[in-house]
């Protein structure tokens, strides 16, 4: 089989790239290791930057997002019983949209299917060949049968555990990583959200986040130990702990109910450089991971896709390699800013096992500064709604 762009990974990055290329008549094939059901079963963050929404519009996939997404003009931050609001609209003129990544992925699959997009599921043993030549190809197997996909370019959209990043030789690749000494225990429950905007809570018992998917579907998280298992936490224990970490007036109005999903995610900051090797381009989680505080994961994947899509268009439409030649540099410049913001916000909001009394005082001083200083709020708002592409 032959295509113009071979896309490894059918998560949001791979699907969005494939759909955007399709709008310009550029052919691609998506190779996904799992089934569609498995991909859609993963629960991830649900805050979209305007830049992401614009890309979904460009891809022709934004109708449901516009109909069902909830616009948020700000967010709440608490520490102890103090609660303050950072107004995105006032500081940036831009809101964010609450719409789950699962729904984004579902919309993208639907669009690919409608336009006859080629997606191979259950692929095994994906190997990228000749990425540093002008004739790369991908070998893989489906049901034990070997296949080969010849292409002009390979987009590595296969997440943190994929093969694409490993294809870049070690003497070219540099990786930067920070692993945080805690995780997030998250639950999804069919209850109305405690507040119409998100609440990020710093408490002496650890971080908590009150988020949502819609008016009757709430997503809550509490910082937990890395040795905890979801089954160690009954729903009752989770709700009790959450109530102790958010301001008392919020806890008093929290509606609880059975969890319909419960899972623990570790927190990591990770970047690989460069994001391009020859005709292989890394996008999204394949190249970088952020801790979830601030919901930058999906949004940072989207800016990669924006740069790569523009670069590939320039190549096919104007025979120019400028866009693809500057892909890694441009993508990384924005990635590092998202890394900084996610690291800053995580550091501000969590309890660390080795935190000294001094460190705790610094957190409170910074939270008080953020609460009372317009410039600090503006900096947070600009980052939260998404820095320009
Ligand atoms: N071959 C084919 N597919 C693979 C391989 C492989 N060797 N390895 C992984 N995959 C697939 C995974 O099964 C997954 O569906 O690649 C896909 C990668 O999807 P994600 O991990 O979701 O990564 P990405 O598409 O970059 O999405 C960006 O935003 O909120 C964040 O981390 C969150 O998923 C999120 C991300
Ligand atoms: C979520 O709704 O899952 C969510 C929201 C905001 C975050 C992280 C996760 O910062």
Short mmCIF file of C-alpha atoms and ligand atoms in Angstrom, two decimals:
data_model
loop_
_atom_site.label_atom_id
_atom_site.label_comp_id
_atom_site.label_asym_id
_atom_site.label_seq_id
_atom_site.Cartn_x
_atom_site.Cartn_y
_atom_site.Cartn_z
CA UNK A 1 0.00 0.00 0.00
CA UNK A 2 1.13 3.57 -0.64
CA UNK A 3 0.07 6.86 0.95
CA UNK A 4 1.44 10.37 1.26
CA UNK A 5 1.55 10.51 5.08
CA UNK A 6 1.72 7.38 7.25
CA UNK A 7 0.32 8.21 10.68
CA UNK A 8 1.27 5.93 13.57
CA UNK A 9 -1.35 6.10 16.33
CA UNK A 10 -5.10 6.73 16.22
CA UNK A 11 -5.40 8.96 19.29
CA UNK A 12 -6.50 12.58 18.99
CA UNK A 13 -3.18 13.72 17.44
CA UNK A 14 -3.16 11.16 14.64
CA UNK A 15 -6.86 11.52 13.85
CA UNK A 16 -6.79 15.31 13.82
CA UNK A 17 -3.78 15.38 11.50
CA UNK A 18 -5.38 12.83 9.20
CA UNK A 19 -8.65 14.76 9.01
CA UNK A 20 -6.93 18.13 8.44
CA UNK A 21 -4.79 16.68 5.63
CA UNK A 22 -7.93 15.20 4.09
CA UNK A 23 -9.51 18.68 3.82
CA UNK A 24 -6.60 19.59 1.50
CA UNK A 25 -6.70 16.37 -0.49
CA UNK A 26 -3.56 14.98 1.12
CA UNK A 27 -3.83 11.23 1.60
CA UNK A 28 -2.93 9.47 4.84
CA UNK A 29 -3.30 6.09 6.53
CA UNK A 30 -3.63 5.77 10.32
CA UNK A 31 -2.15 2.68 11.99
CA UNK A 32 -3.58 2.05 15.48
CA UNK A 33 -2.39 -0.69 17.82
CA UNK A 34 -5.67 -1.05 19.71
CA UNK A 35 -9.36 -1.15 18.77
CA UNK A 36 -11.56 1.90 18.35
CA UNK A 37 -13.52 0.86 21.46
CA UNK A 38 -10.33 0.76 23.50
CA UNK A 39 -9.21 4.21 22.33
CA UNK A 40 -12.65 5.65 23.13
CA UNK A 41 -12.63 4.01 26.56
CA UNK A 42 -9.74 6.13 27.79
CA UNK A 43 -10.75 9.05 29.97
CA UNK A 44 -8.54 12.10 29.71
CA UNK A 45 -8.83 15.82 30.45
CA UNK A 46 -11.62 17.98 29.09
CA UNK A 47 -10.51 21.60 28.73
CA UNK A 48 -9.99 22.90 25.19
CA UNK A 49 -8.06 26.00 24.25
CA UNK A 50 -9.50 28.26 21.54
CA UNK A 51 -6.62 27.18 19.25
CA UNK A 52 -7.78 23.59 19.52
CA UNK A 53 -11.38 24.57 18.80
CA UNK A 54 -10.20 26.46 15.69
CA UNK A 55 -8.34 23.38 14.44
CA UNK A 56 -11.45 21.24 14.96
CA UNK A 57 -13.41 23.83 12.94
CA UNK A 58 -10.79 23.72 10.20
CA UNK A 59 -11.09 19.93 10.21
CA UNK A 60 -14.89 20.27 9.87
CA UNK A 61 -15.43 18.45 13.18
CA UNK A 62 -16.65 21.17 15.53
CA UNK A 63 -20.45 20.97 15.27
CA UNK A 64 -21.06 18.83 18.35
CA UNK A 65 -18.31 20.64 20.24
CA UNK A 66 -20.11 23.94 19.58
CA UNK A 67 -23.48 22.48 20.53
CA UNK A 68 -22.45 20.61 23.68
CA UNK A 69 -19.22 22.27 24.86
CA UNK A 70 -19.49 24.50 27.92
CA UNK A 71 -17.76 27.87 27.80
CA UNK A 72 -15.76 28.83 30.90
CA UNK A 73 -14.66 32.42 31.36
CA UNK A 74 -12.54 31.74 34.41
CA UNK A 75 -11.46 29.25 37.06
CA UNK A 76 -11.42 29.13 40.84
CA UNK A 77 -8.33 28.51 42.92
CA UNK A 78 -8.49 27.71 46.64
CA UNK A 79 -6.05 27.25 49.48
CA UNK A 80 -7.46 26.29 52.84
CA UNK A 81 -10.76 28.16 53.04
CA UNK A 82 -9.56 31.00 50.78
CA UNK A 83 -11.11 30.98 47.33
CA UNK A 84 -10.42 33.34 44.44
CA UNK A 85 -11.19 33.51 40.75
CA UNK A 86 -8.91 34.05 37.78
CA UNK A 87 -10.96 35.68 35.03
CA UNK A 88 -9.81 34.50 31.59
CA UNK A 89 -12.22 36.74 29.71
CA UNK A 90 -11.12 39.90 31.53
CA UNK A 91 -7.40 39.20 31.11
CA UNK A 92 -7.28 37.66 27.64
CA UNK A 93 -10.68 38.14 26.04
CA UNK A 94 -10.74 34.39 25.46
CA UNK A 95 -12.58 31.59 27.27
CA UNK A 96 -11.85 27.83 27.32
CA UNK A 97 -14.34 25.15 26.32
CA UNK A 98 -15.21 22.15 28.48
CA UNK A 99 -15.60 19.12 26.20
CA UNK A 100 -14.09 15.72 26.98
CA UNK A 101 -11.18 14.32 25.00
CA UNK A 102 -13.19 11.14 24.55
CA UNK A 103 -15.84 13.16 22.71
CA UNK A 104 -13.18 14.92 20.61
CA UNK A 105 -11.81 11.52 19.60
CA UNK A 106 -15.30 10.18 18.86
CA UNK A 107 -16.03 13.18 16.58
CA UNK A 108 -12.73 12.73 14.77
CA UNK A 109 -13.36 9.00 14.19
CA UNK A 110 -16.81 9.79 12.86
CA UNK A 111 -15.42 12.39 10.47
CA UNK A 112 -12.69 10.04 9.22
CA UNK A 113 -15.23 7.28 8.67
CA UNK A 114 -17.63 9.60 6.82
CA UNK A 115 -14.92 10.73 4.43
CA UNK A 116 -13.64 7.21 3.80
CA UNK A 117 -10.46 7.68 5.82
CA UNK A 118 -8.14 4.69 6.05
CA UNK A 119 -7.58 3.50 9.60
CA UNK A 120 -6.08 0.09 10.38
CA UNK A 121 -6.80 -1.16 13.90
CA UNK A 122 -5.06 -3.93 15.86
CA UNK A 123 -1.77 -3.38 14.05
CA UNK A 124 1.27 -5.11 15.56
CA UNK A 125 5.02 -4.82 15.24
CA UNK A 126 5.06 -1.38 13.66
CA UNK A 127 8.58 -0.54 12.45
CA UNK A 128 9.54 2.70 10.68
CA UNK A 129 12.17 2.22 7.95
CA UNK A 130 14.31 4.73 6.08
CA UNK A 131 13.06 7.76 8.01
CA UNK A 132 16.33 9.52 7.15
CA UNK A 133 15.84 8.85 3.41
CA UNK A 134 13.37 10.26 0.88
CA UNK A 135 11.58 6.91 0.62
CA UNK A 136 10.46 5.91 4.09
CA UNK A 137 8.08 3.03 4.72
CA UNK A 138 6.35 1.37 7.65
CA UNK A 139 6.14 -2.38 8.15
CA UNK A 140 3.52 -3.91 10.45
CA UNK A 141 1.27 -6.91 10.86
CA UNK A 142 -2.48 -7.41 11.13
CA UNK A 143 -3.75 -10.83 12.31
CA UNK A 144 -0.24 -12.18 11.87
CA UNK A 145 -0.08 -11.07 8.22
CA UNK A 146 2.88 -8.83 7.31
CA UNK A 147 2.11 -5.55 5.54
CA UNK A 148 4.04 -2.60 4.17
CA UNK A 149 3.01 1.03 3.83
CA UNK A 150 5.16 3.20 1.55
CA UNK A 151 4.90 6.96 2.12
CA UNK A 152 6.49 10.40 1.73
CA UNK A 153 6.38 11.20 5.46
CA UNK A 154 5.74 9.45 8.77
CA UNK A 155 3.87 11.22 11.59
CA UNK A 156 4.65 9.59 14.94
CA UNK A 157 1.43 10.16 16.88
CA UNK A 158 1.72 6.98 18.93
CA UNK A 159 1.81 8.38 22.46
CA UNK A 160 4.39 8.07 25.18
CA UNK A 161 4.79 4.28 24.84
CA UNK A 162 4.92 4.23 21.03
CA UNK A 163 7.70 3.19 18.67
CA UNK A 164 8.20 6.44 16.77
CA UNK A 165 10.34 8.23 19.33
CA UNK A 166 12.55 5.15 19.73
CA UNK A 167 13.22 5.23 15.98
CA UNK A 168 15.30 8.40 16.40
CA UNK A 169 18.89 7.29 17.11
CA UNK A 170 20.16 7.85 20.63
CA UNK A 171 23.04 10.00 19.46
CA UNK A 172 20.49 12.44 17.97
CA UNK A 173 17.78 12.25 20.64
CA UNK A 174 17.82 14.07 23.97
CA UNK A 175 15.19 13.47 26.62
CA UNK A 176 14.29 15.66 29.58
CA UNK A 177 12.14 14.29 32.37
CA UNK A 178 10.73 15.03 35.79
CA UNK A 179 8.67 12.45 37.65
CA UNK A 180 6.46 13.78 40.46
CA UNK A 181 6.26 11.87 43.77
CA UNK A 182 2.44 11.49 43.73
CA UNK A 183 -0.46 10.61 41.46
CA UNK A 184 -4.04 11.74 40.79
CA UNK A 185 -6.93 9.53 41.75
CA UNK A 186 -9.83 10.50 39.49
CA UNK A 187 -13.48 9.56 39.47
CA UNK A 188 -16.30 10.20 37.07
CA UNK A 189 -19.80 10.37 38.53
CA UNK A 190 -23.25 11.08 37.16
CA UNK A 191 -23.82 14.01 39.50
CA UNK A 192 -24.11 17.76 38.85
CA UNK A 193 -20.75 19.57 39.17
CA UNK A 194 -20.20 21.24 42.54
CA UNK A 195 -19.56 24.58 40.82
CA UNK A 196 -20.14 25.91 37.32
CA UNK A 197 -16.39 26.58 36.92
CA UNK A 198 -13.44 24.34 37.83
CA UNK A 199 -11.94 24.52 41.33
CA UNK A 200 -8.20 23.85 41.75
CA UNK A 201 -7.62 23.31 45.48
CA UNK A 202 -4.39 23.42 47.44
CA UNK A 203 -5.03 21.91 50.87
CA UNK A 204 -2.85 20.64 53.72
CA UNK A 205 -4.15 17.15 52.84
CA UNK A 206 -3.02 17.50 49.21
CA UNK A 207 -4.35 18.81 45.92
CA UNK A 208 -7.94 18.37 44.69
CA UNK A 209 -9.67 19.34 41.46
CA UNK A 210 -13.39 19.69 40.78
CA UNK A 211 -14.04 19.40 37.06
CA UNK A 212 -16.86 18.25 34.82
CA UNK A 213 -17.94 16.91 31.45
CA UNK A 214 -21.49 18.26 31.39
CA UNK A 215 -24.34 19.37 33.68
CA UNK A 216 -24.82 15.87 35.00
CA UNK A 217 -21.35 14.37 34.71
CA UNK A 218 -18.63 15.42 37.13
CA UNK A 219 -14.94 14.64 37.12
CA UNK A 220 -13.10 14.96 40.44
CA UNK A 221 -9.48 14.28 41.35
CA UNK A 222 -7.47 14.07 44.54
CA UNK A 223 -3.71 13.87 44.87
CA UNK A 224 -2.80 10.38 46.12
CA UNK A 225 0.23 8.30 46.92
CA UNK A 226 1.91 6.48 44.03
CA UNK A 227 1.50 3.22 45.94
CA UNK A 228 -2.31 3.63 46.17
CA UNK A 229 -4.53 1.44 44.00
CA UNK A 230 -7.98 2.59 42.79
CA UNK A 231 -9.54 -0.41 44.58
CA UNK A 232 -8.05 0.86 47.89
CA UNK A 233 -10.46 3.79 47.62
CA UNK A 234 -14.18 3.21 48.16
CA UNK A 235 -16.42 5.89 46.68
CA UNK A 236 -17.31 6.97 50.21
CA UNK A 237 -13.63 7.38 51.16
CA UNK A 238 -13.03 9.41 48.00
CA UNK A 239 -15.92 11.80 48.65
CA UNK A 240 -14.91 12.25 52.29
CA UNK A 241 -11.34 13.09 51.30
CA UNK A 242 -12.43 15.46 48.52
CA UNK A 243 -14.71 17.34 50.93
CA UNK A 244 -11.82 17.84 53.33
CA UNK A 245 -9.66 19.41 50.61
CA UNK A 246 -12.05 21.99 49.15
CA UNK A 247 -13.46 25.08 50.91
CA UNK A 248 -16.19 24.23 53.43
CA UNK A 249 -18.98 26.06 51.57
CA UNK A 250 -18.17 24.10 48.41
CA UNK A 251 -17.97 20.80 50.33
CA UNK A 252 -21.40 21.52 51.82
CA UNK A 253 -23.01 21.69 48.37
CA UNK A 254 -21.11 18.76 46.81
CA UNK A 255 -23.52 16.18 45.42
CA UNK A 256 -22.04 12.69 45.68
CA UNK A 257 -23.02 9.45 43.96
CA UNK A 258 -21.56 6.19 42.72
CA UNK A 259 -18.41 6.46 40.58
CA UNK A 260 -18.70 5.16 37.02
CA UNK A 261 -14.93 5.21 36.54
CA UNK A 262 -12.04 5.36 38.97
CA UNK A 263 -8.36 5.41 38.04
CA UNK A 264 -4.95 6.65 39.14
CA UNK A 265 -2.57 8.56 36.87
CA UNK A 266 1.07 9.31 37.68
CA UNK A 267 2.38 12.82 36.99
CA UNK A 268 5.29 13.40 34.66
CA UNK A 269 6.95 16.19 32.72
CA UNK A 270 8.81 14.91 29.65
CA UNK A 271 10.20 16.37 26.43
CA UNK A 272 12.21 14.76 23.66
CA UNK A 273 14.33 16.79 21.23
CA UNK A 274 14.36 17.08 18.27
CA UNK A 275 10.78 16.39 17.21
CA UNK A 276 11.85 15.65 13.65
CA UNK A 277 14.34 13.18 12.24
CA UNK A 278 14.51 13.18 8.45
CA UNK A 279 10.99 12.39 7.26
CA UNK A 280 9.71 11.33 10.68
CA UNK A 281 7.82 13.91 12.78
CA UNK A 282 6.83 13.33 16.41
CA UNK A 283 3.53 14.81 17.59
CA UNK A 284 1.67 14.95 20.91
CA UNK A 285 2.38 12.49 23.70
CA UNK A 286 4.99 10.71 21.54
CA UNK A 287 7.21 13.77 22.04
CA UNK A 288 6.11 15.32 25.32
CA UNK A 289 4.08 14.75 28.47
CA UNK A 290 2.85 17.36 30.94
CA UNK A 291 1.37 16.79 34.39
CA UNK A 292 -2.42 17.28 34.09
CA UNK A 293 -2.60 20.42 36.26
CA UNK A 294 -3.82 23.02 33.75
CA UNK A 295 -4.97 20.46 31.14
CA UNK A 296 -2.24 21.16 28.60
CA UNK A 297 -1.76 17.59 27.26
CA UNK A 298 -4.27 17.55 24.44
CA UNK A 299 -3.84 21.28 23.74
CA UNK A 300 -0.09 20.95 23.32
CA UNK A 301 -0.59 17.98 20.98
CA UNK A 302 -2.87 20.25 18.95
CA UNK A 303 -0.23 22.92 18.41
CA UNK A 304 2.16 20.26 17.08
CA UNK A 305 -0.52 19.17 14.64
CA UNK A 306 -1.07 22.78 13.61
CA UNK A 307 2.62 23.26 12.74
CA UNK A 308 2.97 19.89 11.00
CA UNK A 309 -0.25 20.31 9.01
CA UNK A 310 0.92 23.76 7.83
CA UNK A 311 4.34 22.35 6.94
CA UNK A 312 2.94 19.42 4.97
CA UNK A 313 0.54 21.70 3.12
CA UNK A 314 3.40 23.98 2.13
CA UNK A 315 5.29 20.95 0.87
CA UNK A 316 2.44 19.58 -1.24
CA UNK A 317 0.87 22.86 -2.32
CA UNK A 318 3.94 25.09 -2.84
CA UNK A 319 6.81 22.58 -3.03
CA UNK A 320 8.40 24.39 -0.09
CA UNK A 321 10.19 22.57 2.73
CA UNK A 322 10.34 25.66 4.99
CA UNK A 323 7.42 24.56 7.16
CA UNK A 324 8.62 21.02 7.72
CA UNK A 325 12.20 22.20 8.20
CA UNK A 326 11.14 24.54 11.02
CA UNK A 327 8.60 22.10 12.54
CA UNK A 328 10.74 20.86 15.43
CA UNK A 329 11.96 24.31 16.42
CA UNK A 330 8.50 25.89 16.32
CA UNK A 331 6.72 23.04 18.06
CA UNK A 332 9.34 22.82 20.81
CA UNK A 333 9.25 26.56 21.51
CA UNK A 334 5.57 26.27 22.41
CA UNK A 335 5.94 22.87 24.10
CA UNK A 336 8.49 24.22 26.58
CA UNK A 337 6.18 27.07 27.54
CA UNK A 338 3.35 24.59 28.21
CA UNK A 339 5.83 22.47 30.18
CA UNK A 340 6.73 25.48 32.28
CA UNK A 341 3.14 26.39 33.00
CA UNK A 342 2.12 22.81 33.91
CA UNK A 343 5.19 22.42 36.13
CA UNK A 344 4.55 25.79 37.81
CA UNK A 345 0.88 25.09 38.43
CA UNK A 346 1.63 21.55 39.70
CA UNK A 347 4.36 22.85 42.02
CA UNK A 348 2.04 25.53 43.37
CA UNK A 349 -0.89 23.23 44.14
CA UNK A 350 0.47 19.91 45.47
CA UNK A 351 1.90 18.64 48.74
CA UNK A 352 5.37 17.13 48.23
CA UNK A 353 6.72 14.45 50.59
CA UNK A 354 9.96 16.37 51.20
CA UNK A 355 8.41 19.86 51.44
CA UNK A 356 9.92 21.98 54.24
CA UNK A 357 8.08 24.58 56.33
CA UNK A 358 9.81 27.17 54.18
CA UNK A 359 8.56 25.56 50.96
CA UNK A 360 5.00 25.60 52.34
CA UNK A 361 5.30 29.30 53.19
CA UNK A 362 6.50 29.95 49.64
CA UNK A 363 3.41 28.21 48.22
CA UNK A 364 1.09 30.33 50.36
CA UNK A 365 2.99 33.52 49.49
CA UNK A 366 2.70 32.73 45.80
CA UNK A 367 -1.01 31.90 46.10
CA UNK A 368 -1.60 35.18 47.95
CA UNK A 369 0.32 37.06 45.28
CA UNK A 370 -1.78 35.39 42.57
CA UNK A 371 -4.98 36.19 44.46
CA UNK A 372 -4.17 39.88 44.80
CA UNK A 373 -2.06 40.74 41.76
CA UNK A 374 -3.64 41.45 38.38
CA UNK A 375 -0.40 40.92 36.46
CA UNK A 376 0.07 37.49 38.04
CA UNK A 377 -3.52 36.58 37.18
CA UNK A 378 -3.00 37.82 33.66
CA UNK A 379 0.07 35.59 33.25
CA UNK A 380 -1.89 32.59 34.53
CA UNK A 381 -4.91 33.38 32.34
CA UNK A 382 -2.78 33.77 29.19
CA UNK A 383 -1.18 30.40 29.77
CA UNK A 384 -4.40 28.67 30.77
CA UNK A 385 -6.36 29.75 27.69
CA UNK A 386 -3.34 28.87 25.53
CA UNK A 387 -0.37 30.84 24.25
CA UNK A 388 -0.53 31.83 20.56
CA UNK A 389 0.63 29.29 17.95
N1 LIG B 1 1.61 1.26 16.82
C1 LIG B 1 0.40 1.82 16.54
N2 LIG B 1 -0.28 2.59 17.42
C2 LIG B 1 0.28 2.80 18.61
C3 LIG B 1 1.55 2.25 18.96
C4 LIG B 1 2.21 1.45 18.00
N3 LIG B 1 3.40 0.90 18.26
N4 LIG B 1 1.85 2.65 20.21
C5 LIG B 1 0.83 3.39 20.64
N5 LIG B 1 -0.13 3.48 19.69
C6 LIG B 1 -1.40 4.20 19.76
C7 LIG B 1 -2.09 4.10 21.11
O1 LIG B 1 -2.87 2.92 21.22
C8 LIG B 1 -2.95 5.36 21.12
O2 LIG B 1 -4.25 5.13 20.63
O3 LIG B 1 -1.17 5.58 19.60
C9 LIG B 1 -2.22 6.32 20.19
C10 LIG B 1 -1.64 7.51 20.94
O4 LIG B 1 -2.70 8.26 21.49
P1 LIG B 1 -2.53 9.16 22.80
O5 LIG B 1 -1.73 8.42 23.80
O6 LIG B 1 -3.89 9.60 23.17
O7 LIG B 1 -1.63 10.39 22.32
P2 LIG B 1 -2.01 11.64 21.41
O8 LIG B 1 -2.87 11.26 20.26
O9 LIG B 1 -0.71 12.36 21.15
O10 LIG B 1 -2.94 12.52 22.32
C11 LIG B 1 -2.50 13.59 23.10
O11 LIG B 1 -3.44 14.61 25.08
O12 LIG B 1 -4.61 14.80 27.07
C12 LIG B 1 -3.47 14.35 26.49
O13 LIG B 1 -2.17 12.49 27.18
C13 LIG B 1 -3.35 12.90 26.66
O14 LIG B 1 -3.90 11.30 25.00
C14 LIG B 1 -3.63 12.50 25.23
C15 LIG B 1 -2.85 13.49 24.53
C1 LIG B 2 -10.51 17.09 33.62
O1 LIG B 2 -11.65 17.56 33.52
O2 LIG B 2 -10.30 15.87 33.50
C2 LIG B 2 -9.39 18.01 33.91
C3 LIG B 2 -9.63 19.38 33.93
C4 LIG B 2 -8.60 20.25 34.20
C5 LIG B 2 -7.34 19.75 34.47
C6 LIG B 2 -7.08 18.40 34.43
C7 LIG B 2 -8.12 17.52 34.14
O3 LIG B 2 -6.34 20.62 34.77
#
